[in-house]
Amino acid sequence: MSGKIWKELLILLAIFGLIWIAFSYYNYEIDANPFAIKAETEQEMADFMNEYMLQDFETVDQAPLDSVLGVIMTRLTTHMDTVSYDYQIHVIRDSQINAFTSLNGNIYIFTGLIEELGSAEELAVILAHEIGHAEQKHVIEKIAKTIGMEAFFSIATGGDAVLMSELAKLGISTAFDRKNEEAADDFALELAKKSKINPRRLGQFFIRLKGKNSTALDDLEFIRTHPLDSDRIQKSSDYKTPNSFEEKPLNIDWDQVQQMLP
C-alpha cells in the first residue's frame, strides 16, 4: 500500500475518532418523540382548533371557579420536572361527563363531570391525566395518525370552516388508544403522588363510573373518550405509595364549587 493511501487512511481514522469523541463528550438532547412539532406551529394550530371548537359550546366564565382551577393546577405544575405549556382550563356548560385535552395545553372540562366528581382531589387526578396526554404529545399523535399533520395544517390555514369544524370535533369524538391511556394514567399517578394527592383517587373515580348501570355507562362520554378496563382500574386502585406518604388536602370547599355551576 502506497504512502499516499496510508496517509489518507490515517486522516479518515482521525476524522472518525474526532467524531466519536465529540458524540461521547458533548451533552446533547434528542427529542425521541416523533410527534413533536415546533411550538409556534402547535400554537397556530391550537388557535384554529379552539376557535371552531368553542362555536359549539358555551364556556363558564366565573372568577371563583377559575381561582379553584388555578389552585389545583398550581399544585400539580409545581411538582412537574418540566412544564411544556401554559395550561388553559376551559369549563364547558354541558351535562356530558367528559374532559379532553386539545392542542397547546388547552384542557376542556364539562360541568357534567364536575358534578359527578366527589372532591377537588379527584378533579386534580383527572387534570393530571389530561396533562399527561398533553406532555406526551398524544393529541398530536392522534391527529397525525387520523388525517396526517400536513393535511390538518393545510385545512387549518386554508380557512375551510366546515372541515375545520369537523377537525375540532375530532378532539372529542376520537378516543386515545390503550397505550396512550395507560401512559397518561402512569403520568397522573406519579404526578399525584409528587403533589401530595392520593393517586388512588383516580381509581375510585373510575370504579364509581363503572358502577353505573350498563345503559348509563354507554352514555358516559368520559368512558367513550377514555376507555376503561379492569387492568387500568386495578392499577389505579392498587397504586403503591411510600409508608411515609400523607395526602395534603386541597384547601377547597367542593360543595361550594359544585354550587357555582349553572
CSV table of C-alpha atoms in Angstrom, one decimal:
chain,number,residue,atom,x,y,z
A,1,MET,CA,0.0,0.0,0.0
A,2,SER,CA,1.5,3.3,-1.1
A,3,GLY,CA,2.4,6.1,1.4
A,4,LYS,CA,-0.4,8.3,0.0
A,5,ILE,CA,-3.1,5.7,0.7
A,6,TRP,CA,-1.8,5.2,4.2
A,7,LYS,CA,-1.9,8.9,4.7
A,8,GLU,CA,-5.5,9.2,3.5
A,9,LEU,CA,-6.5,6.2,5.7
A,10,LEU,CA,-4.9,7.8,8.8
A,11,ILE,CA,-6.8,11.1,8.0
A,12,LEU,CA,-10.1,9.2,7.8
A,13,LEU,CA,-9.4,7.4,11.0
A,14,ALA,CA,-8.6,10.7,12.7
A,15,ILE,CA,-11.8,12.2,11.5
A,16,PHE,CA,-13.9,9.3,12.7
A,17,GLY,CA,-12.0,9.4,16.0
A,18,LEU,CA,-12.8,13.1,16.5
A,19,ILE,CA,-16.5,12.5,15.6
A,20,TRP,CA,-16.6,9.7,18.2
A,21,ILE,CA,-15.1,11.9,20.9
A,22,ALA,CA,-17.5,14.7,20.1
A,23,PHE,CA,-20.5,12.4,20.4
A,24,SER,CA,-19.1,10.8,23.6
A,25,TYR,CA,-18.5,14.1,25.5
A,26,TYR,CA,-21.0,16.5,24.0
A,27,ASN,CA,-24.1,16.9,26.3
A,28,TYR,CA,-26.8,16.8,23.7
A,29,GLU,CA,-30.5,16.1,23.9
A,30,ILE,CA,-32.6,14.2,21.3
A,31,ASP,CA,-36.3,14.6,21.1
A,32,ALA,CA,-37.3,11.0,20.9
A,33,ASN,CA,-41.0,11.8,20.4
A,34,PRO,CA,-41.7,11.5,16.6
A,35,PHE,CA,-44.9,13.6,17.0
A,36,ALA,CA,-43.2,16.7,18.4
A,37,ILE,CA,-43.7,19.8,16.4
A,38,LYS,CA,-42.5,23.4,16.7
A,39,ALA,CA,-44.2,25.4,19.5
A,40,GLU,CA,-45.2,28.1,17.0
A,41,THR,CA,-46.8,25.6,14.7
A,42,GLU,CA,-48.8,24.0,17.5
A,43,GLN,CA,-49.9,27.4,18.9
A,44,GLU,CA,-51.2,28.3,15.4
A,45,MET,CA,-53.0,25.0,15.0
A,46,ALA,CA,-54.5,25.3,18.5
A,47,ASP,CA,-55.8,28.8,17.8
A,48,PHE,CA,-57.6,27.4,14.7
A,49,MET,CA,-59.0,24.4,16.5
A,50,ASN,CA,-60.1,26.3,19.6
A,51,GLU,CA,-61.9,28.9,17.6
A,52,TYR,CA,-64.1,26.3,15.9
A,53,MET,CA,-64.4,24.0,18.9
A,54,LEU,CA,-65.9,26.8,21.1
A,55,GLN,CA,-68.5,27.6,18.5
A,56,ASP,CA,-70.5,24.6,19.5
A,57,PHE,CA,-70.1,25.0,23.3
A,58,GLU,CA,-70.7,27.6,25.9
A,59,THR,CA,-68.0,28.2,28.4
A,60,VAL,CA,-68.5,29.0,32.1
A,61,ASP,CA,-66.6,32.2,33.0
A,62,GLN,CA,-66.6,32.7,36.7
A,63,ALA,CA,-63.7,34.1,38.7
A,64,PRO,CA,-64.3,31.9,41.8
A,65,LEU,CA,-64.2,28.8,39.6
A,66,ASP,CA,-61.1,29.9,37.8
A,67,SER,CA,-59.5,30.5,41.1
A,68,VAL,CA,-60.2,26.9,42.2
A,69,LEU,CA,-58.8,25.5,39.0
A,70,GLY,CA,-55.8,27.8,39.5
A,71,VAL,CA,-55.1,26.3,42.9
A,72,ILE,CA,-55.3,22.8,41.6
A,73,MET,CA,-53.1,23.5,38.6
A,74,THR,CA,-50.5,25.3,40.7
A,75,ARG,CA,-50.3,22.3,43.0
A,76,LEU,CA,-49.7,20.0,40.0
A,77,THR,CA,-47.4,22.0,37.8
A,78,THR,CA,-45.1,23.0,40.7
A,79,HIS,CA,-44.3,19.3,41.1
A,80,MET,CA,-43.6,18.6,37.5
A,81,ASP,CA,-40.0,18.3,36.3
A,82,THR,CA,-40.8,20.2,33.1
A,83,VAL,CA,-44.0,22.0,32.1
A,84,SER,CA,-44.4,22.2,28.3
A,85,TYR,CA,-47.3,24.5,28.2
A,86,ASP,CA,-49.0,27.4,29.8
A,87,TYR,CA,-52.1,25.3,30.6
A,88,GLN,CA,-55.5,26.8,30.0
A,89,ILE,CA,-58.6,25.2,31.5
A,90,HIS,CA,-61.9,25.7,29.8
A,91,VAL,CA,-65.1,24.8,31.6
A,92,ILE,CA,-67.9,23.8,29.2
A,93,ARG,CA,-71.5,24.2,30.2
A,94,ASP,CA,-72.8,20.8,29.3
A,95,SER,CA,-74.2,17.8,31.1
A,96,GLN,CA,-71.7,15.4,29.4
A,97,ILE,CA,-69.5,13.6,31.9
A,98,ASN,CA,-66.4,14.3,30.0
A,99,ALA,CA,-63.0,16.0,29.8
A,100,PHE,CA,-60.4,16.1,27.0
A,101,THR,CA,-57.1,17.6,26.0
A,102,SER,CA,-56.6,19.7,22.9
A,103,LEU,CA,-53.5,21.2,21.4
A,104,ASN,CA,-51.1,23.6,23.1
A,105,GLY,CA,-52.1,22.8,26.6
A,106,ASN,CA,-55.8,23.5,26.3
A,107,ILE,CA,-57.9,21.3,28.6
A,108,TYR,CA,-61.7,21.2,28.5
A,109,ILE,CA,-63.8,20.0,31.4
A,110,PHE,CA,-67.6,19.6,31.2
A,111,THR,CA,-69.8,20.8,34.1
A,112,GLY,CA,-71.4,17.3,34.0
A,113,LEU,CA,-68.0,15.8,35.0
A,114,ILE,CA,-67.5,18.3,37.8
A,115,GLU,CA,-71.0,17.5,39.2
A,116,GLU,CA,-70.0,13.8,39.2
A,117,LEU,CA,-66.7,14.2,41.0
A,118,GLY,CA,-66.6,13.7,44.7
A,119,SER,CA,-63.8,16.1,45.7
A,120,ALA,CA,-61.2,18.6,44.4
A,121,GLU,CA,-58.6,15.9,44.8
A,122,GLU,CA,-60.5,13.7,42.2
A,123,LEU,CA,-60.6,16.6,39.8
A,124,ALA,CA,-56.8,17.0,40.4
A,125,VAL,CA,-56.0,13.5,39.3
A,126,ILE,CA,-58.3,13.9,36.3
A,127,LEU,CA,-56.4,17.0,35.3
A,128,ALA,CA,-53.1,15.2,35.9
A,129,HIS,CA,-54.3,12.6,33.5
A,130,GLU,CA,-55.1,15.2,30.8
A,131,ILE,CA,-51.8,16.9,31.4
A,132,GLY,CA,-50.2,13.5,30.8
A,133,HIS,CA,-51.8,13.4,27.4
A,134,ALA,CA,-50.5,16.9,26.6
A,135,GLU,CA,-47.0,16.4,27.9
A,136,GLN,CA,-46.6,13.2,25.9
A,137,LYS,CA,-48.0,14.7,22.7
A,138,HIS,CA,-50.9,12.3,22.4
A,139,VAL,CA,-53.2,14.8,20.8
A,140,ILE,CA,-50.7,15.5,18.0
A,141,GLU,CA,-50.2,11.8,17.6
A,142,LYS,CA,-53.9,11.2,17.3
A,143,ILE,CA,-54.3,13.9,14.7
A,144,ALA,CA,-51.2,12.6,12.8
A,145,LYS,CA,-52.5,9.0,12.8
A,146,THR,CA,-56.0,10.0,11.8
A,147,ILE,CA,-55.6,12.5,9.0
A,148,GLY,CA,-51.9,13.5,9.0
A,149,MET,CA,-50.3,16.7,10.3
A,150,GLU,CA,-49.8,18.2,6.8
A,151,ALA,CA,-53.5,17.7,6.0
A,152,PHE,CA,-54.5,19.2,9.3
A,153,PHE,CA,-52.4,22.2,8.9
A,154,SER,CA,-53.5,22.6,5.3
A,155,ILE,CA,-57.1,22.6,6.3
A,156,ALA,CA,-56.5,24.9,9.2
A,157,THR,CA,-54.6,27.6,7.3
A,158,GLY,CA,-56.8,27.2,4.3
A,159,GLY,CA,-59.7,28.6,6.2
A,160,ASP,CA,-62.2,25.9,5.3
A,161,ALA,CA,-64.8,26.5,8.1
A,162,VAL,CA,-66.7,23.2,7.5
A,163,LEU,CA,-63.7,21.0,7.5
A,164,MET,CA,-62.1,22.8,10.4
A,165,SER,CA,-65.3,22.4,12.5
A,166,GLU,CA,-65.1,18.6,11.8
A,167,LEU,CA,-61.5,18.6,12.9
A,168,ALA,CA,-62.4,20.3,16.1
A,169,LYS,CA,-64.9,17.6,16.8
A,170,LEU,CA,-62.2,15.1,16.3
A,171,GLY,CA,-60.7,16.2,19.6
A,172,ILE,CA,-63.8,15.0,21.4
A,173,SER,CA,-65.1,12.0,19.4
A,174,THR,CA,-61.9,10.0,18.9
A,175,ALA,CA,-60.6,8.2,21.9
A,176,PHE,CA,-56.9,7.8,22.6
A,177,ASP,CA,-55.6,4.2,22.2
A,178,ARG,CA,-54.9,1.9,25.1
A,179,LYS,CA,-51.2,2.6,25.1
A,180,ASN,CA,-51.7,6.3,25.4
A,181,GLU,CA,-54.4,6.0,28.1
A,182,GLU,CA,-52.0,3.8,30.2
A,183,ALA,CA,-49.2,6.3,29.7
A,184,ALA,CA,-51.4,9.1,30.8
A,185,ASP,CA,-52.5,7.1,33.8
A,186,ASP,CA,-48.9,6.4,34.8
A,187,PHE,CA,-48.1,10.1,34.4
A,188,ALA,CA,-51.2,11.1,36.5
A,189,LEU,CA,-50.5,8.6,39.3
A,190,GLU,CA,-46.8,9.7,39.7
A,191,LEU,CA,-47.7,13.4,39.5
A,192,ALA,CA,-50.5,13.0,42.1
A,193,LYS,CA,-48.0,11.3,44.5
A,194,LYS,CA,-45.5,14.1,44.0
A,195,SER,CA,-48.2,16.6,44.6
A,196,LYS,CA,-49.3,15.0,47.9
A,197,ILE,CA,-52.6,13.9,46.4
A,198,ASN,CA,-53.7,10.3,46.9
A,199,PRO,CA,-53.1,8.6,43.5
A,200,ARG,CA,-55.9,6.0,44.3
A,201,ARG,CA,-58.5,8.7,43.9
A,202,LEU,CA,-58.2,8.2,40.1
A,203,GLY,CA,-59.2,4.5,40.6
A,204,GLN,CA,-62.0,5.5,43.0
A,205,PHE,CA,-63.5,7.8,40.3
A,206,PHE,CA,-63.1,5.1,37.6
A,207,ILE,CA,-64.8,2.5,39.9
A,208,ARG,CA,-67.7,4.9,40.5
A,209,LEU,CA,-68.3,5.4,36.8
A,210,LYS,CA,-68.0,1.7,36.2
A,211,GLY,CA,-70.5,1.1,38.9
A,212,LYS,CA,-73.3,2.8,37.0
A,213,ASN,CA,-75.9,0.6,35.2
A,214,SER,CA,-75.0,-0.6,31.7
A,215,THR,CA,-77.4,1.9,30.0
A,216,ALA,CA,-75.9,4.9,31.8
A,217,LEU,CA,-72.4,3.5,31.2
A,218,ASP,CA,-72.9,3.5,27.4
A,219,ASP,CA,-73.9,7.2,27.6
A,220,LEU,CA,-70.8,8.4,29.5
A,221,GLU,CA,-68.7,10.4,27.2
A,222,PHE,CA,-65.7,10.1,29.6
A,223,ILE,CA,-65.7,6.4,29.1
A,224,ARG,CA,-66.0,6.7,25.3
A,225,THR,CA,-63.0,9.1,25.2
A,226,HIS,CA,-61.1,7.4,28.0
A,227,PRO,CA,-61.9,3.7,27.6
A,228,LEU,CA,-61.6,1.8,30.8
A,229,ASP,CA,-60.8,-1.8,31.6
A,230,SER,CA,-60.2,-3.8,34.7
A,231,ASP,CA,-56.4,-3.7,34.5
A,232,ARG,CA,-56.4,0.1,34.4
A,233,ILE,CA,-58.8,0.4,37.2
A,234,GLN,CA,-56.9,-2.1,39.3
A,235,LYS,CA,-53.6,-0.4,38.7
A,236,SER,CA,-55.0,3.0,39.8
A,237,SER,CA,-56.7,1.5,42.8
A,238,ASP,CA,-53.7,-0.5,43.9
A,239,TYR,CA,-51.0,2.2,43.3
A,240,LYS,CA,-48.4,1.9,46.0
A,241,THR,CA,-47.2,5.0,47.9
A,242,PRO,CA,-44.4,5.1,50.5
A,243,ASN,CA,-45.4,4.4,54.1
A,244,SER,CA,-44.5,8.0,54.8
A,245,PHE,CA,-46.9,9.3,52.2
A,246,GLU,CA,-49.6,11.6,53.6
A,247,GLU,CA,-52.1,13.4,51.5
A,248,LYS,CA,-52.1,17.1,51.7
A,249,PRO,CA,-55.8,18.1,51.2
A,250,LEU,CA,-56.5,20.9,48.7
A,251,ASN,CA,-58.0,23.9,50.6
A,252,ILE,CA,-61.1,23.8,48.5
A,253,ASP,CA,-64.8,23.6,49.6
A,254,TRP,CA,-66.0,21.1,47.0
A,255,ASP,CA,-69.7,21.6,47.8
A,256,GLN,CA,-69.3,25.3,47.2
A,257,VAL,CA,-67.5,24.6,43.9
A,258,GLN,CA,-70.5,22.5,42.7
A,259,GLN,CA,-72.9,25.2,43.7
A,260,MET,CA,-71.0,27.6,41.4
A,261,LEU,CA,-72.1,25.6,38.4
A,262,PRO,CA,-75.2,26.8,36.5
